[in-house]
Amino acid sequence: MIKEAVSEIQGVLDAYQRLAPIMIHTPVAPSNILGAEKAGEIYLKLENLQRTGSFKARGAYNKLATLTEEEKKRGVIACSAGNHAQGVALAGALLGIRVRIFMPLQAAKTKIEATRNYGAEVILAGETFDDTKRITLEAMSRSGEVFVSPFDDRAVMEGQGTIGLEILQDLPNVDNVIVPIGGGGLIAGIALAIKQLRSETNIIGVQSYQVHGMISSIWRQELVANRSSKTLADGCDVALAGELTYETLRSRIDETVLVEEKDIETAIHYLALKEKVIAEGAGALSTAAILSGQIDHLLKGKRTVAIVSGGNIDFSVFKEII
């Protein structure tokens, strides 16, 4: 049984060894305020303190580090609203691989500038992430570059899964892990690691009412798109989740939560003023789920980790919320 468990997550374990010298083992910080309010132990996994300000650097580096020499020479191409872009750009800089990134026209200026500062070529195209992805794949078919998916890739997903290993190291008896969902790479990777090593831990996924392709797919038990309008959680603005991430997650998720845009604003405000944590919209989704009161029954008397997945919020948006 132990051998089977290790075999299932060998890629995550390999990624952990690969990333350990490069990435930060981010802190799991107790939230005394939320813990007292919800009558349980609540911790924040601060991936906003990761290199590039987001968990995305983990999966991006793991993917680029496992490319063949021939693939590295071809260069890589990716599409992103910002955090995956920075992760791929950083990985390319560290590994000496040429990087070209397509980003939506409405991507945050801070994320565009940061991606360029890491040395990547940035091209703005498409009104939404899904438009940008289509344009990127068309460009890849002409150029021969290696496409680095923001989520629907085994190496990317396994890189994100190293967060699950860190959580179990720091809190071996964790009862709940609350994770933001976009295309599903983060939650699928974490669920893969944690469910294999501690099956009784609840995996709770959170999305906005405005965009919830993965949660809709989980509900319907088939991969479907769902997007009514843009969301403050722009890093999770993915209408159609990945096939690999959906298949990985659908048997490993225990609870789903949808939050209003106002809940996300409240969470950003709360994290900044009460916890002294700067979170972008996607990074605040897990905290929004807690503050919304929808999962109080799961939190009482339990040990819960909420993933703060990123802190790359546009200053003008942050200023308006605060």
Tab-separated table of C-alpha atoms in Angstrom:
chain	number	residue	atom	x	y	z
A	1	MET	CA	0.000	0.000	0.000
A	2	ILE	CA	2.838	2.376	0.879
A	3	LYS	CA	4.612	1.547	-2.389
A	4	GLU	CA	1.411	2.203	-4.335
A	5	ALA	CA	0.974	5.564	-2.589
A	6	VAL	CA	4.530	6.602	-3.408
A	7	SER	CA	4.197	5.429	-7.011
A	8	GLU	CA	1.073	7.564	-7.527
A	9	ILE	CA	2.822	10.725	-6.400
A	10	GLN	CA	6.411	9.940	-7.429
A	11	GLY	CA	6.313	12.896	-9.807
A	12	VAL	CA	5.381	15.229	-6.943
A	13	LEU	CA	8.180	13.808	-4.778
A	14	ASP	CA	10.660	14.271	-7.631
A	15	ALA	CA	9.414	17.824	-8.145
A	16	TYR	CA	9.922	18.527	-4.442
A	17	GLN	CA	13.579	17.502	-4.674
A	18	ARG	CA	14.010	19.510	-7.865
A	19	LEU	CA	12.398	22.667	-6.464
A	20	ALA	CA	13.837	22.591	-2.931
A	21	PRO	CA	17.023	24.533	-3.826
A	22	ILE	CA	15.119	27.027	-5.993
A	23	MET	CA	11.718	27.760	-4.427
A	24	ILE	CA	10.697	28.966	-0.971
A	25	HIS	CA	9.086	26.596	1.536
A	26	THR	CA	6.408	29.161	2.283
A	27	PRO	CA	5.124	29.614	5.850
A	28	VAL	CA	1.886	28.263	7.250
A	29	ALA	CA	0.851	31.159	9.498
A	30	PRO	CA	-1.884	30.799	12.135
A	31	SER	CA	-4.835	33.181	11.899
A	32	ASN	CA	-5.874	33.760	15.502
A	33	ILE	CA	-8.703	36.026	14.394
A	34	LEU	CA	-10.341	33.557	12.001
A	35	GLY	CA	-9.636	30.655	14.346
A	36	ALA	CA	-11.464	32.357	17.203
A	37	GLU	CA	-14.337	33.412	14.951
A	38	LYS	CA	-14.821	29.929	13.448
A	39	ALA	CA	-14.010	27.949	16.637
A	40	GLY	CA	-11.200	26.007	15.003
A	41	GLU	CA	-7.550	26.278	14.029
A	42	ILE	CA	-7.073	28.196	10.782
A	43	TYR	CA	-3.773	28.730	9.009
A	44	LEU	CA	-2.784	30.698	5.912
A	45	LYS	CA	-0.360	29.052	3.468
A	46	LEU	CA	1.406	32.170	2.178
A	47	GLU	CA	2.242	31.451	-1.453
A	48	ASN	CA	2.104	35.212	-2.021
A	49	LEU	CA	5.615	35.105	-0.508
A	50	GLN	CA	6.826	32.632	-3.141
A	51	ARG	CA	9.258	33.764	-5.840
A	52	THR	CA	7.374	35.903	-8.404
A	53	GLY	CA	4.659	36.419	-5.754
A	54	SER	CA	2.686	33.304	-6.661
A	55	PHE	CA	2.637	29.494	-6.505
A	56	LYS	CA	2.898	29.393	-10.304
A	57	ALA	CA	6.699	29.515	-10.211
A	58	ARG	CA	6.717	25.965	-8.821
A	59	GLY	CA	4.958	24.279	-11.709
A	60	ALA	CA	6.644	26.422	-14.351
A	61	TYR	CA	10.151	25.616	-13.121
A	62	ASN	CA	9.358	21.919	-12.761
A	63	LYS	CA	8.096	21.793	-16.335
A	64	LEU	CA	11.029	23.649	-17.893
A	65	ALA	CA	13.586	21.704	-15.842
A	66	THR	CA	12.241	18.408	-17.217
A	67	LEU	CA	12.378	19.395	-20.897
A	68	THR	CA	14.809	17.569	-23.162
A	69	GLU	CA	17.840	19.465	-24.462
A	70	GLU	CA	16.236	19.578	-27.902
A	71	GLU	CA	13.045	21.074	-26.452
A	72	LYS	CA	15.018	23.667	-24.490
A	73	LYS	CA	16.733	24.799	-27.702
A	74	ARG	CA	13.350	25.315	-29.371
A	75	GLY	CA	12.278	27.735	-26.656
A	76	VAL	CA	8.946	27.803	-24.849
A	77	ILE	CA	5.676	29.613	-25.380
A	78	ALA	CA	2.906	30.147	-22.840
A	79	CYS	CA	-0.309	32.053	-22.192
A	80	SER	CA	-1.234	33.626	-18.885
A	81	ALA	CA	-3.129	36.396	-17.131
A	82	GLY	CA	0.094	37.110	-15.284
A	83	ASN	CA	1.286	34.723	-12.583
A	84	HIS	CA	2.072	31.755	-14.828
A	85	ALA	CA	3.764	34.231	-17.158
A	86	GLN	CA	6.113	35.380	-14.415
A	87	GLY	CA	6.773	31.805	-13.309
A	88	VAL	CA	7.702	30.668	-16.830
A	89	ALA	CA	9.796	33.805	-17.377
A	90	LEU	CA	11.724	33.231	-14.135
A	91	ALA	CA	12.246	29.547	-14.937
A	92	GLY	CA	13.484	30.441	-18.407
A	93	ALA	CA	15.935	32.954	-16.968
A	94	LEU	CA	17.263	30.437	-14.417
A	95	LEU	CA	17.603	27.633	-16.972
A	96	GLY	CA	18.733	29.679	-19.974
A	97	ILE	CA	15.642	28.967	-22.092
A	98	ARG	CA	14.077	31.503	-24.468
A	99	VAL	CA	10.520	32.412	-23.376
A	100	ARG	CA	7.631	34.011	-25.255
A	101	ILE	CA	4.419	34.823	-23.352
A	102	PHE	CA	0.974	35.789	-24.664
A	103	MET	CA	-1.153	37.748	-22.167
A	104	PRO	CA	-4.729	39.100	-22.385
A	105	LEU	CA	-5.137	42.717	-23.403
A	106	GLN	CA	-6.580	43.510	-19.976
A	107	ALA	CA	-3.783	41.855	-17.990
A	108	ALA	CA	-2.586	43.834	-14.970
A	109	LYS	CA	0.208	46.244	-15.891
A	110	THR	CA	2.272	45.144	-12.891
A	111	LYS	CA	2.180	41.535	-14.108
A	112	ILE	CA	3.122	42.522	-17.670
A	113	GLU	CA	6.075	44.599	-16.475
A	114	ALA	CA	7.253	41.898	-14.060
A	115	THR	CA	7.169	39.265	-16.811
A	116	ARG	CA	9.260	41.451	-19.113
A	117	ASN	CA	11.684	42.196	-16.301
A	118	TYR	CA	12.413	38.462	-16.017
A	119	GLY	CA	13.527	38.552	-19.644
A	120	ALA	CA	10.529	37.102	-21.497
A	121	GLU	CA	9.050	38.486	-24.689
A	122	VAL	CA	5.457	39.569	-23.961
A	123	ILE	CA	2.692	39.797	-26.585
A	124	LEU	CA	-0.720	41.200	-25.631
A	125	ALA	CA	-3.598	39.490	-27.460
A	126	GLY	CA	-7.158	38.386	-26.698
A	127	GLU	CA	-9.931	39.811	-24.563
A	128	THR	CA	-10.098	36.801	-22.216
A	129	PHE	CA	-7.699	34.072	-21.156
A	130	ASP	CA	-9.455	31.567	-23.400
A	131	ASP	CA	-9.038	33.900	-26.407
A	132	THR	CA	-5.370	34.331	-25.530
A	133	LYS	CA	-4.868	30.581	-25.238
A	134	ARG	CA	-6.309	30.022	-28.722
A	135	ILE	CA	-3.998	32.659	-30.207
A	136	THR	CA	-1.013	31.161	-28.373
A	137	LEU	CA	-1.663	27.663	-29.700
A	138	GLU	CA	-1.952	29.057	-33.245
A	139	ALA	CA	1.411	30.798	-32.818
A	140	MET	CA	2.971	27.606	-31.436
A	141	SER	CA	1.837	25.592	-34.452
A	142	ARG	CA	3.800	27.999	-36.662
A	143	SER	CA	6.906	28.433	-34.520
A	144	GLY	CA	7.625	24.957	-33.137
A	145	GLU	CA	8.138	26.288	-29.608
A	146	VAL	CA	7.206	24.070	-26.646
A	147	PHE	CA	3.855	25.026	-25.125
A	148	VAL	CA	3.843	25.319	-21.343
A	149	SER	CA	0.266	25.025	-20.134
A	150	PRO	CA	-0.655	27.069	-17.051
A	151	PHE	CA	-2.436	24.043	-15.593
A	152	ASP	CA	-3.185	21.110	-17.916
A	153	ASP	CA	0.233	19.492	-17.801
A	154	ARG	CA	1.461	16.701	-15.544
A	155	ALA	CA	4.815	18.344	-14.707
A	156	VAL	CA	3.144	21.687	-13.968
A	157	MET	CA	0.527	20.026	-11.780
A	158	GLU	CA	3.161	18.021	-9.906
A	159	GLY	CA	5.151	21.181	-9.267
A	160	GLN	CA	2.099	22.773	-7.661
A	161	GLY	CA	1.555	19.552	-5.707
A	162	THR	CA	4.711	20.266	-3.701
A	163	ILE	CA	2.573	22.715	-1.712
A	164	GLY	CA	0.613	19.725	-0.437
A	165	LEU	CA	3.807	18.052	0.743
A	166	GLU	CA	4.855	21.205	2.592
A	167	ILE	CA	1.477	21.452	4.295
A	168	LEU	CA	1.721	17.861	5.538
A	169	GLN	CA	5.249	18.505	6.797
A	170	ASP	CA	4.132	21.550	8.785
A	171	LEU	CA	0.680	20.287	9.840
A	172	PRO	CA	0.593	16.479	9.593
A	173	ASN	CA	-2.931	16.263	11.056
A	174	VAL	CA	-4.570	18.889	8.847
A	175	ASP	CA	-8.330	18.347	8.446
A	176	ASN	CA	-9.171	20.770	5.630
A	177	VAL	CA	-7.249	22.422	2.814
A	178	ILE	CA	-9.066	25.231	0.975
A	179	VAL	CA	-7.755	25.950	-2.521
A	180	PRO	CA	-8.606	28.533	-5.226
A	181	ILE	CA	-9.504	27.062	-8.621
A	182	GLY	CA	-8.869	28.413	-12.097
A	183	GLY	CA	-7.844	25.786	-14.618
A	184	GLY	CA	-7.269	23.360	-11.768
A	185	GLY	CA	-3.501	22.844	-11.711
A	186	LEU	CA	-3.049	24.032	-8.130
A	187	ILE	CA	-5.921	22.131	-6.527
A	188	ALA	CA	-5.350	18.984	-8.610
A	189	GLY	CA	-1.673	18.885	-7.653
A	190	ILE	CA	-2.382	19.496	-3.964
A	191	ALA	CA	-5.229	16.959	-3.952
A	192	LEU	CA	-3.057	14.345	-5.657
A	193	ALA	CA	-0.375	14.676	-2.969
A	194	ILE	CA	-2.555	15.044	0.098
A	195	LYS	CA	-5.212	12.454	-0.710
A	196	GLN	CA	-2.536	9.852	-1.357
A	197	LEU	CA	-0.744	10.521	1.937
A	198	ARG	CA	-3.678	11.541	4.178
A	199	SER	CA	-6.962	10.547	2.581
A	200	GLU	CA	-9.107	11.854	5.456
A	201	THR	CA	-8.115	15.470	4.762
A	202	ASN	CA	-10.920	17.402	3.042
A	203	ILE	CA	-10.012	19.183	-0.190
A	204	ILE	CA	-12.254	22.241	-0.605
A	205	GLY	CA	-12.264	24.123	-3.921
A	206	VAL	CA	-13.348	27.745	-4.362
A	207	GLN	CA	-14.346	29.768	-7.405
A	208	SER	CA	-16.252	32.945	-8.188
A	209	TYR	CA	-19.904	32.860	-9.234
A	210	GLN	CA	-18.753	34.767	-12.345
A	211	VAL	CA	-16.357	32.049	-13.545
A	212	HIS	CA	-16.601	28.482	-12.325
A	213	GLY	CA	-15.858	26.029	-15.101
A	214	MET	CA	-14.194	23.439	-12.877
A	215	ILE	CA	-16.877	23.444	-10.198
A	216	SER	CA	-19.582	23.228	-12.883
A	217	SER	CA	-17.712	20.259	-14.336
A	218	ILE	CA	-17.469	18.581	-10.914
A	219	TRP	CA	-21.203	19.059	-10.397
A	220	ARG	CA	-22.126	17.701	-13.824
A	221	GLN	CA	-19.394	15.033	-13.893
A	222	GLU	CA	-18.282	16.143	-17.334
A	223	LEU	CA	-15.954	18.882	-18.549
A	224	VAL	CA	-17.986	22.024	-19.294
A	225	ALA	CA	-17.274	25.754	-19.613
A	226	ASN	CA	-18.816	28.355	-17.328
A	227	ARG	CA	-18.209	32.118	-17.447
A	228	SER	CA	-20.756	34.925	-17.180
A	229	SER	CA	-18.366	37.894	-16.846
A	230	LYS	CA	-14.896	38.795	-15.629
A	231	THR	CA	-13.973	38.358	-11.986
A	232	LEU	CA	-11.787	40.190	-9.504
A	233	ALA	CA	-10.010	36.843	-9.174
A	234	ASP	CA	-8.407	37.395	-12.591
A	235	GLY	CA	-5.823	34.672	-12.009
A	236	CYS	CA	-8.718	32.184	-11.872
A	237	ASP	CA	-10.620	33.610	-14.838
A	238	VAL	CA	-10.643	30.332	-16.782
A	239	ALA	CA	-13.952	29.309	-18.324
A	240	LEU	CA	-12.928	25.766	-19.263
A	241	ALA	CA	-10.730	23.764	-16.892
A	242	GLY	CA	-8.104	21.321	-18.096
A	243	GLU	CA	-8.891	17.722	-19.045
A	244	LEU	CA	-6.006	16.334	-16.988
A	245	THR	CA	-6.754	18.509	-13.966
A	246	TYR	CA	-10.456	17.635	-14.089
A	247	GLU	CA	-9.775	13.905	-14.288
A	248	THR	CA	-7.270	14.157	-11.439
A	249	LEU	CA	-9.537	16.232	-9.221
A	250	ARG	CA	-13.010	14.831	-9.724
A	251	SER	CA	-12.488	11.828	-7.438
A	252	ARG	CA	-10.396	13.777	-4.928
A	253	ILE	CA	-12.433	16.895	-4.130
A	254	ASP	CA	-14.720	16.856	-1.085
A	255	GLU	CA	-16.449	20.258	-1.122
A	256	THR	CA	-17.026	23.124	-3.563
A	257	VAL	CA	-17.736	26.750	-2.727
A	258	LEU	CA	-18.820	29.657	-4.920
A	259	VAL	CA	-18.273	33.202	-3.650
A	260	GLU	CA	-19.591	36.581	-4.722
A	261	GLU	CA	-17.314	39.332	-6.022
A	262	LYS	CA	-18.081	41.292	-2.859
A	263	ASP	CA	-16.811	38.333	-0.808
A	264	ILE	CA	-13.494	38.514	-2.676
A	265	GLU	CA	-13.200	42.255	-2.019
A	266	THR	CA	-13.953	41.679	1.653
A	267	ALA	CA	-11.290	38.972	1.831
A	268	ILE	CA	-8.626	41.178	0.218
A	269	HIS	CA	-9.511	43.959	2.651
A	270	TYR	CA	-9.515	41.595	5.638
A	271	LEU	CA	-6.189	39.990	4.757
A	272	ALA	CA	-4.467	43.347	4.328
A	273	LEU	CA	-5.839	45.066	7.416
A	274	LYS	CA	-6.145	42.197	9.896
A	275	GLU	CA	-3.535	39.637	8.796
A	276	LYS	CA	-1.048	42.059	7.149
A	277	VAL	CA	-1.107	39.873	4.036
A	278	ILE	CA	-1.304	41.317	0.519
A	279	ALA	CA	-3.394	39.044	-1.709
A	280	GLU	CA	-4.697	39.388	-5.242
A	281	GLY	CA	-8.263	38.377	-6.045
A	282	ALA	CA	-7.435	34.752	-6.818
A	283	GLY	CA	-5.190	34.590	-3.762
A	284	ALA	CA	-8.044	35.743	-1.537
A	285	LEU	CA	-10.586	33.139	-2.720
A	286	SER	CA	-9.899	30.648	0.092
A	287	THR	CA	-10.243	33.359	2.730
A	288	ALA	CA	-13.412	34.577	1.002
A	289	ALA	CA	-14.877	31.077	1.371
A	290	ILE	CA	-14.156	31.177	5.110
A	291	LEU	CA	-15.535	34.677	5.616
A	292	SER	CA	-18.685	33.861	3.607
A	293	GLY	CA	-19.806	31.450	6.337
A	294	GLN	CA	-20.645	28.690	3.867
A	295	ILE	CA	-18.240	26.142	5.350
A	296	ASP	CA	-18.493	26.944	9.081
A	297	HIS	CA	-19.646	23.375	9.715
A	298	LEU	CA	-16.351	22.054	8.322
A	299	LEU	CA	-14.164	24.466	10.278
A	300	LYS	CA	-15.482	24.103	13.817
A	301	GLY	CA	-13.073	22.153	15.979
A	302	LYS	CA	-10.881	21.325	12.970
A	303	ARG	CA	-7.451	22.272	11.667
A	304	THR	CA	-7.764	24.120	8.345
A	305	VAL	CA	-5.262	25.564	5.861
A	306	ALA	CA	-6.374	28.268	3.421
A	307	ILE	CA	-4.077	28.756	0.432
A	308	VAL	CA	-3.192	32.392	-0.284
A	309	SER	CA	-2.089	31.566	-3.803
A	310	GLY	CA	-0.701	34.921	-4.928
A	311	GLY	CA	-0.138	38.552	-4.039
A	312	ASN	CA	0.329	40.237	-7.422
A	313	ILE	CA	-2.591	42.634	-7.201
A	314	ASP	CA	-2.714	45.733	-9.366
A	315	PHE	CA	-2.049	48.705	-7.100
A	316	SER	CA	-4.984	50.734	-8.427
A	317	VAL	CA	-7.366	47.840	-7.652
A	318	PHE	CA	-5.842	47.358	-4.197
A	319	LYS	CA	-6.076	51.078	-3.455
A	320	GLU	CA	-9.754	51.173	-4.427
A	321	ILE	CA	-10.608	48.153	-2.266
A	322	ILE	CA	-8.740	49.427	0.777
